Amino acid sequence: MTQEELFKKLIAHSKEYGYIFPSSEIYDGLGAVYDYGQMGVELKNNIKRYWWDSMVKLHQNIVGIDAAIFMHPKTWEASGHVGAFNDPLIDNKDSKKRYRADVLLEEHIAKLDEKIDKEVEKARKRFGESFDEAKFRTESPRVQEIQAKRDEVHSRMVKALTDNDLDALRQVIIDAEIVCPISGTRNWTDVRQFNLMFSTQMGATSDGSNTIYLRPETAQGIFVNFLNVQKTGRMKIPFGIAQIGKAFRNEIVARQFIFRMREFEQMEMQFFVRPGEELTWFHKWKQTRMRWHQSLGFGAENYRFHDHDKLAHYANAATDIEYKFPFGFKEVEGIHSRTDFDLGNHQKFSGKKIQYFDPESGESYVPYVVETSIGVDRMVLQVLSAAYTEEKLENGESRVVLRIPSAIAPVKAAILPLVKKDGLPEIAQNLLSKLKYDYVVQYDEKDSIGKRYRRQDAIGTPLCITIDHQSIEDKTVTIRYRDTMEQKRVPMADLPQIIEDEVSMKKLFRIIETEPEC
Ligand code: ATP
């Protein structure tokens, strides 16, 4: 199965099993907007809980807030979004499709990288044991040729973006002979800037002064509340403020399912530090955030850092954590050292002093900020892509199983009476009524036990608990594990502990804390 086929199946599966639906589907959907169904919302809530607790519970110096989506319009002038929250867009005149110019170029560079990797793999096969990859990469004329092309495109792109030179950006696309994936032609328009913020009117009249924006990021809600939180929480630097909430961007190139949406959710944490210490914190947060991802067990090889070539004017370091989605390595989270840009600008635009008095040094200053910013929806997609598995079983049958880490799986356990009679449903209901206070559990008595197991596999339930006639005699049940399909007979009284050991987030938190840095 190709990665593309796998991705299509994943989208279909997400819909079939109540994870993700197109928005307002009965009206044929709305572009790049999605709804979470009964399973999706549980998964999403668990991911949010995992993130929130890893920030707010594990760190005494991080607190949370929940700011409004609507903010004073000046916020977006101060943040630079009104003037500069722009994406360089280019249209293909034949297909009439619009693309982000930087994304077209990045995809082209990724293709050249792949070509180099293919050359290396071919040579590895040819030379066998004696193959010296480093030497081949520096000496093969073919690799050198592709590498030179790649480096040229890359450095010209970075320069054009840094200089904000849209003509130069277009010229790189022309010179690299990039074609539109739909029409296959090189008939490109000029590159133009486009503001991604949605606006609406507040109040009864509709004159311009009442225009407000749907926030394109949650971070600004944290910055404008910096003093409120610092003072009322008596926070001492270094400290962080965390927030989870909706953000909106009128994305032009909205593809790849929930990877790029127009309405999405972010989990952001702004960490305020003493000026001069920001890069140390930046490196610490990079490691801590990578451990958060990797503790889910999807394989270290599926993650990488991508340090930014072009830093935003306010940042002095930035990196992305990328995950290997079925459509390639893509950003899930950004970690940015934002200097004092945000607080400094809010100070300027609001005319209010936004400073911290450092009792140790006796000085007042505008704190520097290290931000960790992750998309909830991209996390959901990461989990689903990693979890979706089709398996051939020993008995010749096959199953689709979502190997979602138990701690974030939507349903923790299914309670299944073997038959619908002889008092088994009553025992099962009784068990459910005890477990439901602590866990999302599902009761199912319909169809054969095999079919019920498959249904639970398909939604990713880690444990199935079967009540049979022996349960009446000795108060034991069969517990079946989703991933191994192993079955064990256990006393019913042990179930709360067994479930807790399987689904608790503690194991994940311990991995994050293996090197407690922040
Ligand atoms: P991209 O380059 O993919 O557009 P970005 O660099 O603009 O992303 P940030 O502004 O750093 O993204 O936002 C932080 C995080 O928010 C991203 O890492 C991503 O997980 C999430 N995010 C951003 N835009 C979207 C979107 N349109 N849909 C879903 N998630 C998004």
Coordinates of C-alpha atoms and ligand atoms in Angstrom, one line a residue:
M1 CA 0.0 0.0 0.0
T2 CA 1.4 3.4 -0.9
Q3 CA 1.5 6.2 1.6
E4 CA -1.1 8.0 -0.4
E5 CA -3.5 5.0 -0.3
L6 CA -2.8 4.7 3.4
F7 CA -3.7 8.4 3.9
K8 CA -7.0 8.0 2.0
K9 CA -7.9 5.0 4.1
L10 CA -7.1 6.9 7.2
I11 CA -9.5 9.7 6.2
A12 CA -12.2 7.2 5.4
H13 CA -11.7 5.3 8.6
S14 CA -11.8 8.5 10.7
K15 CA -15.2 9.3 9.3
E16 CA -16.6 5.7 9.5
Y17 CA -15.7 5.4 13.2
G18 CA -16.8 8.8 14.4
Y19 CA -13.4 10.6 14.6
I20 CA -13.6 13.4 12.1
F21 CA -16.4 14.6 9.8
P22 CA -16.3 17.3 7.1
S23 CA -18.0 20.4 8.5
S24 CA -21.7 20.9 7.6
E25 CA -21.5 17.8 5.4
I26 CA -25.2 17.8 4.5
Y27 CA -24.5 21.0 2.6
D28 CA -21.4 19.4 0.9
G29 CA -18.9 20.6 3.5
L30 CA -17.0 23.8 4.0
G31 CA -13.4 24.0 2.7
A32 CA -10.7 23.1 5.3
V33 CA -13.2 23.0 8.2
Y34 CA -13.8 19.8 10.1
D35 CA -15.9 18.6 13.0
Y36 CA -14.8 16.0 15.6
G37 CA -17.2 13.2 16.2
Q38 CA -17.8 11.1 19.3
M39 CA -14.4 9.4 19.2
G40 CA -12.5 12.4 17.8
V41 CA -13.5 14.7 20.6
E42 CA -12.4 12.2 23.3
L43 CA -9.0 11.8 21.6
K44 CA -8.7 15.5 21.2
N45 CA -9.6 16.1 24.9
N46 CA -7.0 13.5 26.0
I47 CA -4.3 15.1 23.9
K48 CA -5.1 18.5 25.4
R49 CA -5.1 17.0 28.9
Y50 CA -1.7 15.4 28.2
W51 CA -0.3 18.7 27.0
W52 CA -1.9 20.8 29.7
D53 CA -0.8 18.6 32.6
S54 CA 2.7 18.3 31.2
M55 CA 2.9 22.1 31.3
V56 CA 0.8 23.2 34.3
K57 CA 0.9 20.2 36.6
L58 CA 4.5 19.2 36.1
H59 CA 5.8 22.7 36.4
Q60 CA 5.3 24.8 39.5
N61 CA 6.3 27.9 37.5
I62 CA 3.8 27.5 34.7
V63 CA 0.1 28.5 35.0
G64 CA -2.7 28.5 32.5
I65 CA -5.2 31.0 31.2
D66 CA -8.2 31.0 28.9
A67 CA -8.4 34.3 27.0
A68 CA -11.2 35.4 24.7
I69 CA -11.0 34.9 20.9
F70 CA -11.9 38.5 20.2
M71 CA -9.3 41.0 21.2
H72 CA -8.9 44.7 21.0
P73 CA -8.0 45.5 17.3
K74 CA -4.8 47.3 18.4
T75 CA -3.5 43.9 19.6
W76 CA -3.0 42.9 16.0
E77 CA -1.3 46.1 15.1
A78 CA 1.2 45.6 18.0
S79 CA 1.8 42.0 17.1
G80 CA 2.5 42.9 13.5
H81 CA -0.4 40.8 12.1
V82 CA -2.3 43.7 10.5
G83 CA 0.8 44.9 8.6
A84 CA 2.7 41.8 8.0
F85 CA 0.8 38.6 8.6
N86 CA 1.2 37.8 5.0
D87 CA 1.9 34.8 2.9
P88 CA 3.5 35.2 -0.5
L89 CA 1.0 33.6 -3.0
I90 CA 1.3 32.7 -6.6
D91 CA -1.3 31.5 -9.1
N92 CA -1.0 29.2 -12.0
K93 CA -2.8 30.8 -14.9
D94 CA -3.8 27.5 -16.5
S95 CA -5.1 25.5 -13.6
K96 CA -6.2 28.7 -11.7
K97 CA -4.8 27.1 -8.6
R98 CA -3.2 29.2 -5.9
Y99 CA 0.0 28.2 -4.0
R100 CA 2.2 29.6 -1.3
A101 CA 5.4 30.5 -3.2
D102 CA 7.6 29.5 -0.3
V103 CA 5.8 26.2 0.0
L104 CA 6.3 25.5 -3.7
L105 CA 10.0 26.1 -3.3
E106 CA 10.3 24.0 -0.2
E107 CA 8.6 21.1 -1.9
H108 CA 11.0 21.5 -4.8
I109 CA 14.0 21.4 -2.4
A110 CA 12.6 18.3 -0.7
K111 CA 12.3 16.6 -4.1
L112 CA 16.0 17.4 -4.8
D113 CA 16.9 16.0 -1.4
E114 CA 15.0 12.8 -2.2
K115 CA 16.8 12.5 -5.5
I116 CA 20.2 12.7 -3.7
D117 CA 19.0 10.0 -1.2
K118 CA 18.0 7.8 -4.1
E119 CA 21.4 8.1 -5.7
V120 CA 23.0 7.2 -2.4
E121 CA 20.7 4.2 -2.0
K122 CA 21.5 3.0 -5.5
A123 CA 25.2 3.3 -4.8
R124 CA 24.9 1.5 -1.5
K125 CA 23.3 -1.5 -3.3
R126 CA 26.0 -1.4 -6.0
F127 CA 29.0 -1.2 -3.6
G128 CA 27.6 -3.3 -0.8
E129 CA 29.6 -3.6 2.4
S130 CA 32.5 -1.4 1.3
F131 CA 30.2 1.6 0.6
D132 CA 31.4 4.8 2.2
E133 CA 28.4 7.2 2.2
A134 CA 30.2 10.3 3.3
K135 CA 32.8 9.9 0.5
F136 CA 30.1 9.2 -2.1
R137 CA 28.1 12.3 -1.1
T138 CA 31.2 14.6 -1.5
E139 CA 32.6 12.9 -4.6
S140 CA 29.8 11.7 -6.8
P141 CA 29.5 14.2 -9.7
R142 CA 25.7 13.4 -10.0
V143 CA 25.1 14.1 -6.3
Q144 CA 27.3 17.2 -6.5
E145 CA 25.3 18.5 -9.4
I146 CA 21.9 18.0 -7.7
Q147 CA 23.3 19.4 -4.4
A148 CA 24.5 22.5 -6.1
K149 CA 21.1 23.1 -7.7
R150 CA 19.4 22.5 -4.3
D151 CA 21.7 24.9 -2.5
E152 CA 21.2 27.6 -5.1
V153 CA 17.4 27.4 -4.9
H154 CA 17.6 27.4 -1.2
S155 CA 19.9 30.3 -0.7
R156 CA 18.0 32.5 -3.3
M157 CA 14.7 31.6 -1.6
V158 CA 16.0 32.6 1.8
K159 CA 17.4 35.9 0.5
A160 CA 14.1 36.8 -1.4
L161 CA 12.0 36.0 1.7
T162 CA 14.4 37.9 4.0
D163 CA 14.4 40.9 1.7
N164 CA 10.6 40.5 1.2
D165 CA 11.4 40.7 -2.5
L166 CA 8.4 39.2 -4.3
D167 CA 9.8 39.5 -7.8
A168 CA 13.0 37.7 -6.8
L169 CA 10.9 35.0 -5.2
R170 CA 8.9 34.5 -8.5
Q171 CA 12.2 34.4 -10.4
V172 CA 13.5 31.5 -8.3
I173 CA 10.3 29.6 -9.1
I174 CA 10.7 30.3 -12.9
D175 CA 14.5 29.5 -12.9
A176 CA 14.0 26.3 -11.0
E177 CA 11.4 25.3 -13.7
I178 CA 8.8 24.4 -11.1
V179 CA 5.5 23.3 -12.7
C180 CA 2.0 23.4 -11.3
P181 CA 1.1 19.9 -10.0
I182 CA -2.4 20.2 -11.6
S183 CA -1.8 21.7 -15.0
G184 CA 1.8 20.8 -15.4
T185 CA 2.6 24.2 -16.8
R186 CA 5.0 27.1 -15.8
N187 CA 2.5 29.8 -16.5
W188 CA 2.8 31.7 -13.2
T189 CA 1.3 35.1 -12.1
D190 CA 3.3 37.6 -10.0
V191 CA 3.7 36.8 -6.3
R192 CA 1.4 38.7 -4.1
Q193 CA 1.0 39.1 -0.4
F194 CA -2.2 38.1 1.3
N195 CA -3.5 38.7 4.8
L196 CA -4.8 35.5 6.5
M197 CA -6.8 37.1 9.2
F198 CA -10.6 36.8 9.3
S199 CA -12.4 39.9 10.2
T200 CA -15.9 40.7 11.4
Q201 CA -17.9 43.6 12.8
M202 CA -18.5 44.2 16.5
G203 CA -21.6 46.1 17.7
A204 CA -24.5 47.4 15.8
T205 CA -22.9 49.7 13.2
S206 CA -20.7 48.5 10.5
D207 CA -18.2 51.3 10.1
G208 CA -14.5 50.4 9.9
S209 CA -13.7 51.4 13.4
N210 CA -15.6 48.3 14.7
T211 CA -13.7 45.8 12.6
I212 CA -12.3 43.1 14.8
Y213 CA -10.4 40.0 14.0
L214 CA -10.7 36.3 14.8
R215 CA -7.3 35.6 16.5
P216 CA -4.8 34.0 14.1
E217 CA -2.9 32.7 17.1
T218 CA -3.6 32.3 20.8
A219 CA -0.2 33.8 21.9
Q220 CA -1.4 37.4 22.0
G221 CA -4.0 36.6 24.7
I222 CA -1.1 35.5 26.9
F223 CA 1.0 38.6 26.2
V224 CA -1.7 41.1 26.9
N225 CA -2.3 39.3 30.2
F226 CA 1.3 39.1 31.2
L227 CA 1.0 41.7 34.0
N228 CA -2.3 40.4 35.3
V229 CA -0.9 36.9 35.7
Q230 CA 2.5 37.9 37.0
K231 CA 1.0 40.1 39.7
T232 CA -2.0 38.1 40.8
G233 CA 0.0 34.8 40.7
R234 CA 3.1 36.4 42.3
M235 CA 5.1 34.8 39.5
K236 CA 8.9 35.0 39.5
I237 CA 10.9 34.9 36.3
P238 CA 11.5 32.4 34.8
F239 CA 7.8 31.4 34.5
G240 CA 5.4 30.4 31.8
I241 CA 1.7 30.9 30.8
A242 CA -0.1 28.2 29.0
Q243 CA -3.2 28.3 26.9
I244 CA -5.3 26.1 24.7
G245 CA -7.8 27.6 22.3
K246 CA -9.1 28.2 18.8
A247 CA -7.3 30.1 16.2
F248 CA -8.4 31.1 12.7
R249 CA -6.5 31.6 9.4
N250 CA -7.9 32.1 6.0
E251 CA -5.5 29.5 4.6
I252 CA -5.3 29.6 0.8
V253 CA -3.6 26.4 0.3
A254 CA -5.9 24.2 2.4
R255 CA -5.0 20.6 1.7
Q256 CA -4.1 17.4 3.6
F257 CA -7.2 16.9 5.7
I258 CA -6.9 18.3 9.2
F259 CA -3.2 19.3 8.7
R260 CA -4.1 22.8 7.4
M261 CA -7.5 24.1 8.6
R262 CA -9.1 27.5 8.6
E263 CA -10.4 27.0 12.1
F264 CA -8.1 25.0 14.3
E265 CA -6.9 24.8 17.9
Q266 CA -3.5 25.6 19.4
M267 CA -1.7 24.8 22.6
E268 CA 0.8 27.5 23.3
M269 CA 3.1 28.2 26.2
Q270 CA 5.0 31.5 26.5
F271 CA 8.0 31.2 28.8
F272 CA 9.2 34.5 30.2
V273 CA 12.9 34.8 30.9
R274 CA 15.7 37.2 31.8
P275 CA 17.2 38.9 28.7
G276 CA 20.3 37.1 27.7
E277 CA 19.1 33.7 29.0
E278 CA 16.6 33.1 26.2
L279 CA 18.8 30.8 24.1
T280 CA 19.6 28.5 27.0
W281 CA 15.8 28.2 27.6
F282 CA 15.2 27.7 23.9
H283 CA 17.5 24.7 23.9
K284 CA 15.9 23.2 27.0
W285 CA 12.4 23.6 25.7
K286 CA 13.4 22.0 22.4
Q287 CA 14.5 18.9 24.2
T288 CA 11.5 18.8 26.6
R289 CA 9.0 19.2 23.8
M290 CA 10.7 16.5 21.7
R291 CA 10.5 14.1 24.7
W292 CA 6.8 14.9 25.1
H293 CA 6.2 13.8 21.5
Q294 CA 8.5 10.8 21.6
S295 CA 7.0 9.5 24.9
L296 CA 4.0 8.5 22.9
G297 CA 6.1 5.7 21.4
F298 CA 5.7 6.3 17.7
G299 CA 9.5 5.9 17.0
A300 CA 12.3 8.5 17.4
E301 CA 13.1 8.0 13.7
N302 CA 9.8 9.6 12.8
Y303 CA 10.7 13.0 14.3
R304 CA 13.2 15.6 13.4
F305 CA 14.0 19.3 14.2
H306 CA 13.9 21.7 11.3
D307 CA 15.7 24.8 12.2
H308 CA 14.4 27.9 10.4
D309 CA 16.5 29.3 7.6
K310 CA 14.6 32.6 7.6
L311 CA 14.0 33.9 11.1
A312 CA 11.0 36.2 11.6
H313 CA 12.3 39.7 12.3
Y314 CA 11.6 39.4 16.0
A315 CA 13.0 36.0 16.6
N316 CA 16.6 35.1 17.4
A317 CA 16.2 31.3 17.2
A318 CA 13.4 29.1 15.8
T319 CA 12.8 25.5 15.1
D320 CA 10.0 23.1 14.1
I321 CA 9.4 19.7 15.4
E322 CA 8.4 17.7 12.3
Y323 CA 6.7 14.3 12.2
K324 CA 6.8 11.9 9.3
F325 CA 3.2 12.0 8.1
P326 CA 2.1 9.8 5.2
F327 CA 2.7 12.8 3.0
G328 CA 6.3 13.4 4.4
F329 CA 8.0 15.2 7.3
K330 CA 5.9 18.2 8.2
E331 CA 5.7 20.7 11.1
V332 CA 3.6 19.8 14.2
E333 CA 5.1 22.3 16.6
G334 CA 7.1 25.4 16.5
I335 CA 9.6 26.6 19.2
H336 CA 10.6 30.2 18.9
S337 CA 12.8 32.5 20.8
R338 CA 10.7 35.7 20.3
T339 CA 13.0 38.2 22.2
D340 CA 11.1 41.1 23.8
F341 CA 9.3 41.9 20.6
D342 CA 5.7 41.1 21.8
L343 CA 5.8 42.6 25.3
G344 CA 7.8 45.5 24.0
N345 CA 5.4 46.3 21.2
H346 CA 2.3 46.0 23.5
Q347 CA 4.1 48.4 25.8
K348 CA 4.5 50.8 22.9
F349 CA 1.0 50.5 21.5
S350 CA -0.9 50.5 24.8
G351 CA 1.2 53.1 26.5
K352 CA 1.3 50.9 29.6
K353 CA 4.5 49.9 31.2
I354 CA 4.9 46.1 30.8
Q355 CA 8.0 45.3 32.8
Y356 CA 9.2 42.9 35.5
F357 CA 11.0 44.0 38.6
D358 CA 13.7 41.4 39.3
P359 CA 14.1 41.2 43.0
E360 CA 17.5 39.5 42.6
S361 CA 19.2 42.1 40.4
G362 CA 17.1 45.0 41.6
E363 CA 16.4 45.9 37.9
S364 CA 13.2 46.3 35.9
Y365 CA 13.1 45.0 32.3
V366 CA 10.8 43.7 29.5
P367 CA 11.2 39.9 29.8
Y368 CA 12.3 37.8 26.8
V369 CA 10.0 35.0 25.6
V370 CA 10.5 31.5 24.5
E371 CA 7.3 30.1 22.9
T372 CA 6.2 26.5 22.3
S373 CA 3.3 26.4 19.9
I374 CA 1.6 23.2 18.8
G375 CA -1.5 22.5 16.8
V376 CA -4.0 20.2 18.5
D377 CA -5.4 19.0 15.2
R378 CA -2.0 18.2 13.8
M379 CA -1.4 16.2 16.9
V380 CA -4.6 14.3 16.3
L381 CA -3.4 13.6 12.7
Q382 CA 0.0 12.5 14.0
V383 CA -1.7 10.1 16.4
L384 CA -4.1 8.7 13.9
S385 CA -1.4 8.3 11.2
A386 CA 0.9 6.5 13.6
A387 CA -1.9 4.4 15.0
Y388 CA -3.7 3.2 11.9
T389 CA -2.6 -0.4 11.1
E390 CA -4.0 -3.2 8.9
E391 CA -3.0 -6.6 10.1
K392 CA -3.2 -10.1 8.7
L393 CA -4.0 -12.5 11.5
E394 CA -2.8 -16.1 11.9
N395 CA -6.2 -17.5 11.2
G396 CA -6.2 -15.8 7.8
E397 CA -8.6 -13.0 8.8
S398 CA -7.5 -9.4 8.8
R399 CA -8.2 -6.5 11.2
V400 CA -7.8 -2.8 11.2
V401 CA -6.5 -1.6 14.6
L402 CA -5.8 1.9 15.9
R403 CA -2.8 1.5 18.1
I404 CA -3.5 4.7 20.0
P405 CA -1.4 5.0 23.1
S406 CA -3.7 3.8 25.9
A407 CA -3.3 7.0 27.9
I408 CA -4.9 9.1 25.2
A409 CA -7.3 6.4 23.6
P410 CA -10.9 7.7 23.5
V411 CA -12.5 4.6 25.1
K412 CA -10.3 2.9 27.8
A413 CA -12.2 -0.4 28.1
A414 CA -15.2 -2.2 26.6
I415 CA -17.3 -4.3 28.8
L416 CA -18.8 -7.3 26.9
P417 CA -21.2 -9.9 28.2
L418 CA -20.5 -13.1 26.3
V419 CA -24.2 -13.7 25.8
K420 CA -27.3 -11.6 26.3
K421 CA -28.8 -13.8 28.9
D422 CA -28.1 -15.9 32.1
G423 CA -27.5 -12.8 34.2
L424 CA -24.3 -11.8 32.3
P425 CA -25.6 -8.4 31.1
E426 CA -26.4 -7.5 34.7
I427 CA -22.9 -8.3 35.9
A428 CA -21.5 -6.3 33.0
Q429 CA -23.7 -3.3 33.7
N430 CA -22.8 -3.5 37.4
L431 CA -19.1 -3.4 36.5
L432 CA -19.7 -0.5 34.1
S433 CA -21.4 1.5 36.8
K434 CA -18.3 1.1 39.0
L435 CA -15.8 2.0 36.3
K436 CA -17.6 4.9 34.7
Y437 CA -16.6 7.5 37.3
D438 CA -12.9 7.1 36.4
Y439 CA -12.9 6.0 32.8
V440 CA -14.7 6.3 29.5
V441 CA -16.0 2.7 29.2
Q442 CA -18.4 1.2 26.6
Y443 CA -20.9 -1.5 27.0
D444 CA -21.6 -3.7 24.0
E445 CA -23.7 -6.9 23.8
K446 CA -24.6 -7.0 20.1
D447 CA -23.1 -9.6 17.7
S448 CA -20.5 -12.3 18.2
I449 CA -17.6 -11.6 20.6
G450 CA -15.2 -11.6 17.6
K451 CA -17.1 -8.9 15.9
R452 CA -17.2 -6.8 19.0
Y453 CA -13.5 -7.1 19.4
R454 CA -13.0 -5.9 15.8
R455 CA -15.2 -2.9 16.5
Q456 CA -13.2 -2.0 19.5
D457 CA -9.9 -2.5 17.6
A458 CA -11.1 -0.2 14.9
I459 CA -11.7 2.7 17.4
G460 CA -8.5 1.9 19.4
T461 CA -9.9 0.6 22.7
P462 CA -6.9 -0.8 24.6
L463 CA -8.8 -3.3 26.8
C464 CA -11.8 -5.5 26.3
I465 CA -13.3 -7.1 29.4
T466 CA -15.5 -10.2 28.7
I467 CA -18.0 -11.5 31.2
D468 CA -18.9 -15.2 30.8
H469 CA -20.5 -18.0 32.8
Q470 CA -17.4 -18.6 34.9
S471 CA -17.7 -15.0 36.0
I472 CA -20.8 -15.9 37.9
E473 CA -19.0 -18.7 39.7
D474 CA -15.7 -17.2 40.6
K475 CA -16.0 -13.5 39.9
T476 CA -13.3 -13.5 37.3
V477 CA -13.3 -12.0 33.8
T478 CA -11.3 -12.3 30.6
I479 CA -9.2 -9.2 29.7
R480 CA -8.0 -8.9 26.2
Y481 CA -5.3 -6.5 25.1
R482 CA -5.8 -4.7 21.8
D483 CA -2.2 -4.7 20.5
T484 CA -1.2 -8.3 21.3
M485 CA -4.7 -9.8 21.4
E486 CA -3.4 -11.7 24.4
Q487 CA -6.2 -12.8 26.8
K488 CA -5.9 -13.3 30.5
R489 CA -8.3 -14.5 33.2
V490 CA -8.2 -12.0 36.1
P491 CA -10.3 -11.4 39.3
M492 CA -12.9 -8.7 38.7
A493 CA -11.7 -7.0 41.9
D494 CA -8.3 -6.4 40.2
L495 CA -9.7 -4.5 37.3
P496 CA -9.4 -1.0 38.6
Q497 CA -5.7 -1.4 39.2
I498 CA -5.1 -3.2 35.9
I499 CA -6.9 -0.5 33.9
E500 CA -5.1 2.2 35.8
D501 CA -1.7 0.6 35.1
E502 CA -2.6 0.4 31.4
V503 CA -4.1 3.9 30.8
S504 CA -2.5 6.2 33.3
M505 CA -0.6 9.2 31.9
K506 CA 2.0 8.8 34.6
K507 CA 4.2 6.6 32.5
L508 CA 4.3 9.3 29.8
F509 CA 5.1 12.0 32.3
R510 CA 7.9 10.0 33.7
I511 CA 9.5 9.8 30.3
I512 CA 9.3 13.6 29.8
E513 CA 10.8 14.1 33.2
T514 CA 13.8 11.7 32.7
E515 CA 15.9 14.8 32.5
P516 CA 13.9 17.4 34.3
E517 CA 15.2 20.6 32.7
C518 CA 12.5 23.2 32.7
Ligands
ATP1 P1 2.7 26.4 8.5 O1 4.1 26.8 8.1 O2 2.5 24.9 8.4 O3 1.7 27.2 7.9 P2 3.1 28.0 10.8 O4 4.6 28.0 10.9 O5 2.4 29.2 10.2 O6 2.7 26.7 10.1 P3 2.7 28.6 13.5 O7 2.2 30.0 13.3 O8 4.1 28.5 14.1 O9 2.6 27.7 12.2 O10 1.7 27.9 14.5 C1 2.0 26.9 15.5 C2 1.4 25.6 15.2 O11 0.0 25.8 15.0 C3 1.9 24.9 14.0 O12 3.1 24.1 14.4 C4 0.7 23.9 13.7 O13 0.8 22.8 14.5 C5 -0.5 24.7 14.1 N1 -1.1 25.3 12.9 C6 -0.8 26.5 12.3 N2 -1.6 26.7 11.2 C7 -2.5 25.7 11.2 C8 -3.6 25.4 10.4 N3 -3.9 26.1 9.4 N4 -4.3 24.2 10.6 C9 -3.9 23.4 11.7 N5 -2.9 23.7 12.5 C10 -2.2 24.8 12.3

